[in-house]
CSV table of C-alpha atoms and ligand atoms in Angstrom, one decimal:
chain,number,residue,atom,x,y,z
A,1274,UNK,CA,-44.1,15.2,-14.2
A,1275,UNK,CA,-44.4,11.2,-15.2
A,1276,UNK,CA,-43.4,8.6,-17.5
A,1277,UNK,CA,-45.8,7.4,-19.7
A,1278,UNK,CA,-45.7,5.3,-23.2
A,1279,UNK,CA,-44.9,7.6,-26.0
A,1280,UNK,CA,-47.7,8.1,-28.5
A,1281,UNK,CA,-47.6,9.1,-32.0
A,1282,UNK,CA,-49.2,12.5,-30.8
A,1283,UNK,CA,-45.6,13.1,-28.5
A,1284,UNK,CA,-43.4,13.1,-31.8
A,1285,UNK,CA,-43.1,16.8,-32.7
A,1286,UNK,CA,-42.8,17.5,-29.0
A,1287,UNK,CA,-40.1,14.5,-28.5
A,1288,UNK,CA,-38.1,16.2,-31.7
A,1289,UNK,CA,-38.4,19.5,-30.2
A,1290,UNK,CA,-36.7,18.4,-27.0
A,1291,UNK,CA,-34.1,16.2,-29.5
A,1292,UNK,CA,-33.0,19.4,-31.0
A,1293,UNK,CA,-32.2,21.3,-27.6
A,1294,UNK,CA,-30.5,18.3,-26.3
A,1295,UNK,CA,-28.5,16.8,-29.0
A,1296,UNK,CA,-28.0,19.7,-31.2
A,1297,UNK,CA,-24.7,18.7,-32.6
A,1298,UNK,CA,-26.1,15.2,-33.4
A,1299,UNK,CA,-29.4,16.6,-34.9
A,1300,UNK,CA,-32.2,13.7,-36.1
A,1301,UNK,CA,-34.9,13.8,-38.1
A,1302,UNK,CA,-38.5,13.2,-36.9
A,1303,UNK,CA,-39.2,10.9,-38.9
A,1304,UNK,CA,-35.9,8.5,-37.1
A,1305,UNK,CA,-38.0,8.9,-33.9
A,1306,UNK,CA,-41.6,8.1,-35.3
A,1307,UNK,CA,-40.1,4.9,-36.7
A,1308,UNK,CA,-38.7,3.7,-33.3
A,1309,UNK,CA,-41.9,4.1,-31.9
A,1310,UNK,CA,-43.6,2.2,-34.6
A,1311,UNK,CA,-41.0,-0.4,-34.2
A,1312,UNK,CA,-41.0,-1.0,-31.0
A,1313,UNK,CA,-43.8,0.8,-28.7
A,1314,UNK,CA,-43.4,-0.6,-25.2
A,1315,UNK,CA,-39.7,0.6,-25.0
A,1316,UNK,CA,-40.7,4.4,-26.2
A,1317,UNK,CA,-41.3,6.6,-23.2
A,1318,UNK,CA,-42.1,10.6,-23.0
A,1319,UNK,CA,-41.5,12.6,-19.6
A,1320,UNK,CA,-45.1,14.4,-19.7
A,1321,UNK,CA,-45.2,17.5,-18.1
A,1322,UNK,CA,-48.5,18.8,-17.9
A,1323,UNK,CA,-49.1,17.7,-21.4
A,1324,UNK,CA,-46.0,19.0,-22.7
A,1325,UNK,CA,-43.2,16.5,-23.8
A,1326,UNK,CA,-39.7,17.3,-21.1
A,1327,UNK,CA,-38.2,14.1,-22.0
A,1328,UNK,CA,-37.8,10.9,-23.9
A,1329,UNK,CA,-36.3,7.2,-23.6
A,1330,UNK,CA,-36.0,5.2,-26.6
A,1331,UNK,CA,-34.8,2.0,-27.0
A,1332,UNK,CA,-34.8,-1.4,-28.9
A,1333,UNK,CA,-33.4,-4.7,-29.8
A,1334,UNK,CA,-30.2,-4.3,-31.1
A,1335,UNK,CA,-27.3,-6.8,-31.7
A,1336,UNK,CA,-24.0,-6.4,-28.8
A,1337,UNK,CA,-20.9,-4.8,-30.7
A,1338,UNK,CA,-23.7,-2.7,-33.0
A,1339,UNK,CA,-24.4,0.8,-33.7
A,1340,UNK,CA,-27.0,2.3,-35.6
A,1341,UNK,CA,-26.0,4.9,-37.9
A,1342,UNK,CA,-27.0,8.5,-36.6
A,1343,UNK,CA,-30.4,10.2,-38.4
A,1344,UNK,CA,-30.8,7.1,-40.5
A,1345,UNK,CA,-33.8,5.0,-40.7
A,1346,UNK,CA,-33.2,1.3,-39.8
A,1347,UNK,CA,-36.4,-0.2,-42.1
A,1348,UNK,CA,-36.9,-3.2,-39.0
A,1349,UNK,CA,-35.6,-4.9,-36.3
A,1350,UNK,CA,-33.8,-7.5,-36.1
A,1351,UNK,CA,-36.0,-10.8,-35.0
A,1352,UNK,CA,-33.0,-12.2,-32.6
A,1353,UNK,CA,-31.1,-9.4,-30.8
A,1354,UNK,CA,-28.7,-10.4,-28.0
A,1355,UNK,CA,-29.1,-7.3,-26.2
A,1356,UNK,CA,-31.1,-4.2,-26.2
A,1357,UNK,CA,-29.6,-0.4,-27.8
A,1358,UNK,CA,-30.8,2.9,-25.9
A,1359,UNK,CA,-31.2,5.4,-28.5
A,1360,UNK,CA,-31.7,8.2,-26.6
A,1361,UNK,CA,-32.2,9.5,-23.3
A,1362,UNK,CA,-32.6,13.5,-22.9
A,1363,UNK,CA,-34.8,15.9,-21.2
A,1364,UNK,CA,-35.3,19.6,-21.5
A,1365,UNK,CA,-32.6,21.7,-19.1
A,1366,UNK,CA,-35.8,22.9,-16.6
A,1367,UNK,CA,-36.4,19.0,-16.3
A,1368,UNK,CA,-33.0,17.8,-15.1
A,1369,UNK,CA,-31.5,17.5,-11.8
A,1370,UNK,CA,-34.4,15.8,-10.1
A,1371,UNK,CA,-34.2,12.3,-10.6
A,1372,UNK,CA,-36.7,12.0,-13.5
A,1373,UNK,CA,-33.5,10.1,-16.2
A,1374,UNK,CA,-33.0,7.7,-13.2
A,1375,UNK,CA,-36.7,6.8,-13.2
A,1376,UNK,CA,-37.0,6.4,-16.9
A,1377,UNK,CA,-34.1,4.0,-16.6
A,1378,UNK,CA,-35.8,2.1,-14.1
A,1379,UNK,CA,-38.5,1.8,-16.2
A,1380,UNK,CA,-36.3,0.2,-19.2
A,1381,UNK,CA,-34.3,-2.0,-17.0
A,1382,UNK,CA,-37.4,-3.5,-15.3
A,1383,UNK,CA,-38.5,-4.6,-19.1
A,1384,UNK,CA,-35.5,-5.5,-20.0
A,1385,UNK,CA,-33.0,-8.6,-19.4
A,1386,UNK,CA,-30.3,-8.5,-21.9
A,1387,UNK,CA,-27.4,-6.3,-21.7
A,1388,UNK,CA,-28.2,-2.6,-23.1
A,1389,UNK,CA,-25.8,-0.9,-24.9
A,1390,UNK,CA,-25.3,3.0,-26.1
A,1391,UNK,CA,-23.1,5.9,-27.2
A,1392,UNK,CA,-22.3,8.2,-24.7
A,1393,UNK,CA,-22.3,12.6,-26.1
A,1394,UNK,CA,-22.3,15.1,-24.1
A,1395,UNK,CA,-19.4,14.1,-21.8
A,1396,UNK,CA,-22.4,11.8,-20.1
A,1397,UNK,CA,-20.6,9.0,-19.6
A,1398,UNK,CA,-19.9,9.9,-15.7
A,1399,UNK,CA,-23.8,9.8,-15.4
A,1400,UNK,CA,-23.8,6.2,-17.5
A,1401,UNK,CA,-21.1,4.8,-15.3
A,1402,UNK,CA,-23.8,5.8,-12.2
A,1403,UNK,CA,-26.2,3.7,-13.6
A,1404,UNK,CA,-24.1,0.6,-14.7
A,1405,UNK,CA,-23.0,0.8,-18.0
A,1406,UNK,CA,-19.2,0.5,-18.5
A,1407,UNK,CA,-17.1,1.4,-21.5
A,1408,UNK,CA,-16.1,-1.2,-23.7
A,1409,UNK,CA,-13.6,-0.7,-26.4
A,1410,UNK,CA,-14.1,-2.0,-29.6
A,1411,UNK,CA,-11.8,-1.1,-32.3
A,1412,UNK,CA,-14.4,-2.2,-35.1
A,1413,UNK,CA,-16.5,0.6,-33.9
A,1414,UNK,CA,-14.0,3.2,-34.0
A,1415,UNK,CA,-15.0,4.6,-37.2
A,1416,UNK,CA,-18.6,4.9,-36.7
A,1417,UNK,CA,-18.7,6.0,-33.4
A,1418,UNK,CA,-16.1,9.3,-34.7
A,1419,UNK,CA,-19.6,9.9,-36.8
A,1420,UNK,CA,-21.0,10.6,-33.4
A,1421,UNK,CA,-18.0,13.0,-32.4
A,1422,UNK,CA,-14.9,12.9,-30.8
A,1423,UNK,CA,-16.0,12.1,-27.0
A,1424,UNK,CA,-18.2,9.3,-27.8
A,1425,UNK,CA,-18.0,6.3,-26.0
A,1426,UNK,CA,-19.6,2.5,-26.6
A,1427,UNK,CA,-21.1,1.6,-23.4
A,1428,UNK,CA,-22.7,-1.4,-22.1
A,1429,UNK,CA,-24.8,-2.4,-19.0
A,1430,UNK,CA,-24.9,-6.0,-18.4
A,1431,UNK,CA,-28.2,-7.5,-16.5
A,1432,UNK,CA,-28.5,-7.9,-13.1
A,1433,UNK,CA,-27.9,-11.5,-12.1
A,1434,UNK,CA,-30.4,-13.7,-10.6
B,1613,COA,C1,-28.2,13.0,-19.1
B,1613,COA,C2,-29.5,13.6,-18.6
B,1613,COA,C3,-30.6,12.7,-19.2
B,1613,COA,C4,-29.5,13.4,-17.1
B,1613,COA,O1,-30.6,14.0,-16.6
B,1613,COA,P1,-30.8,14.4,-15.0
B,1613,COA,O2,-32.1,14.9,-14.8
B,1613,COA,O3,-29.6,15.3,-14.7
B,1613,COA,O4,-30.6,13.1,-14.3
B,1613,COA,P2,-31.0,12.7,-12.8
B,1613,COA,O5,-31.6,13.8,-12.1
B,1613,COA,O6,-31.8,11.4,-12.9
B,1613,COA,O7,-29.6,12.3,-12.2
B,1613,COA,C5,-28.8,13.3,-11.8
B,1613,COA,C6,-27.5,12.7,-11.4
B,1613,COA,O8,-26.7,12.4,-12.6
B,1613,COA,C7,-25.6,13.2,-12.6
B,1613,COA,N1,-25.4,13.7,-14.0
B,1613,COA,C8,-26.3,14.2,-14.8
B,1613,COA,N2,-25.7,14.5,-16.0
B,1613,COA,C9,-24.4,14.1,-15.8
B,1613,COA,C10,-23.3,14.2,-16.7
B,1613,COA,N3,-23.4,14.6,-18.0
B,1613,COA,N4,-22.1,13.7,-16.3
B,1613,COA,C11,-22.0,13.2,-15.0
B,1613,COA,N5,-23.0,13.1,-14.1
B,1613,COA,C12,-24.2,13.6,-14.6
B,1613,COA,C13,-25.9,14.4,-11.7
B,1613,COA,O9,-24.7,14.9,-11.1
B,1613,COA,C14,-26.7,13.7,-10.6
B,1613,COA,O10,-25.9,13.0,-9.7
B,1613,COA,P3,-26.3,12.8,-8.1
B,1613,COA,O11,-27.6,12.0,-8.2
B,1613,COA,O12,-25.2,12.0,-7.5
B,1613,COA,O13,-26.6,14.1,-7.6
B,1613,COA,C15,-29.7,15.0,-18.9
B,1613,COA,O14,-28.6,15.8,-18.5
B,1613,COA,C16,-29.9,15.3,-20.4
B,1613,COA,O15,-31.0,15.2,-21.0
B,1613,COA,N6,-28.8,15.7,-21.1
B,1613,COA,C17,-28.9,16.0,-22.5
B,1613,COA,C18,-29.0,14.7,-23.3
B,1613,COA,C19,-27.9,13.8,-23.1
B,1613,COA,O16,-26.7,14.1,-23.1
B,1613,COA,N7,-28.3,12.5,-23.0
B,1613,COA,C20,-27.3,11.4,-22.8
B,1613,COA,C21,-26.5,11.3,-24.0
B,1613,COA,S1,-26.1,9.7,-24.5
């Protein structure tokens, strides 16, 4: 299994893995194939023998910010302060072996502003293991509930020097 740029050709199988992994947060294909038009070199599929077993998808997004779930965004905005990971997720027989870690590294080498996210799936233990903290922001309260009652705002600030 390895970490390549997502291609257009990878967005039924990156929905397909979507659905197992998020299925009380479910997004349309169509939310995915416009993050990859919108920004390419932070898209990433897990290719596994041609088959898509994970996905990282991220892109500049303003600090304090959340994208609404399953919604188009129509662009980017042209001076983010930090960078917004969409989604990280990989089909069950693809955990547990250090692929996530290596997809991070791949984002956080390309990246220098802080990233930011919403932690499901009672993930935010696995977050916290790769830097990002929880940060508390009232003004997000509402829309993070949209994303269930254990989501968390969490932000990783860049390594210094
Ligand atoms: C979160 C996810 C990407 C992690 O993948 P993974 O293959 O288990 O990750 P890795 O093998 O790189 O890392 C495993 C380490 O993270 C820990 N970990 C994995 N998921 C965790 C979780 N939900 N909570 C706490 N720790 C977790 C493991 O215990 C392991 O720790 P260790 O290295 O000390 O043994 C995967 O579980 C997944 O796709 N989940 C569904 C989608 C999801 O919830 N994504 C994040 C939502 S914002």
């Amino acid at each position: 299994m390895r970490w390549r740029a997502m291609e257009p050709g990878d967005l039924d199988g990156v929905a397909a893995v979507a659905r197992v992994a998020f299925p009380d947060h479910p997004e349309d294909r169509a939310c995915f194939a416009e993050r990859l038009a919108l920004c390419p070199s932070l898209c990433w599929v897990l290719d596994a023998g041609g088959v898509v077993a994970g996905y990282l998808i991220a892109y500049p997004w303003p600090l304090g910010a959340v994208p609404p779930l399953n919604a188009l965004l129509g662009s980017l905005p042209a001076h983010a302060d930090a960078h917004y990971l969409h989604d990280l997720a990989l089909l069950p027989a693809a955990r547990g072996g250090g692929h996530a870690a290596a997809g991070l590294a791949l984002l956080f080498a390309r990246v220098a502003t802080p990233i930011a996210l919403v932690s499901v799936n009672e993930s935010a233990a696995f977050w916290r293991g790769h830097g990002f903290a929880v940060v508390d922001r009232p003004d997000l309260r509402a829309k993070l509930f949209s994303y269930g009652d254990a989501a968390r705002y969490m932000v990783r600030e860049p390594a210094r020097g």
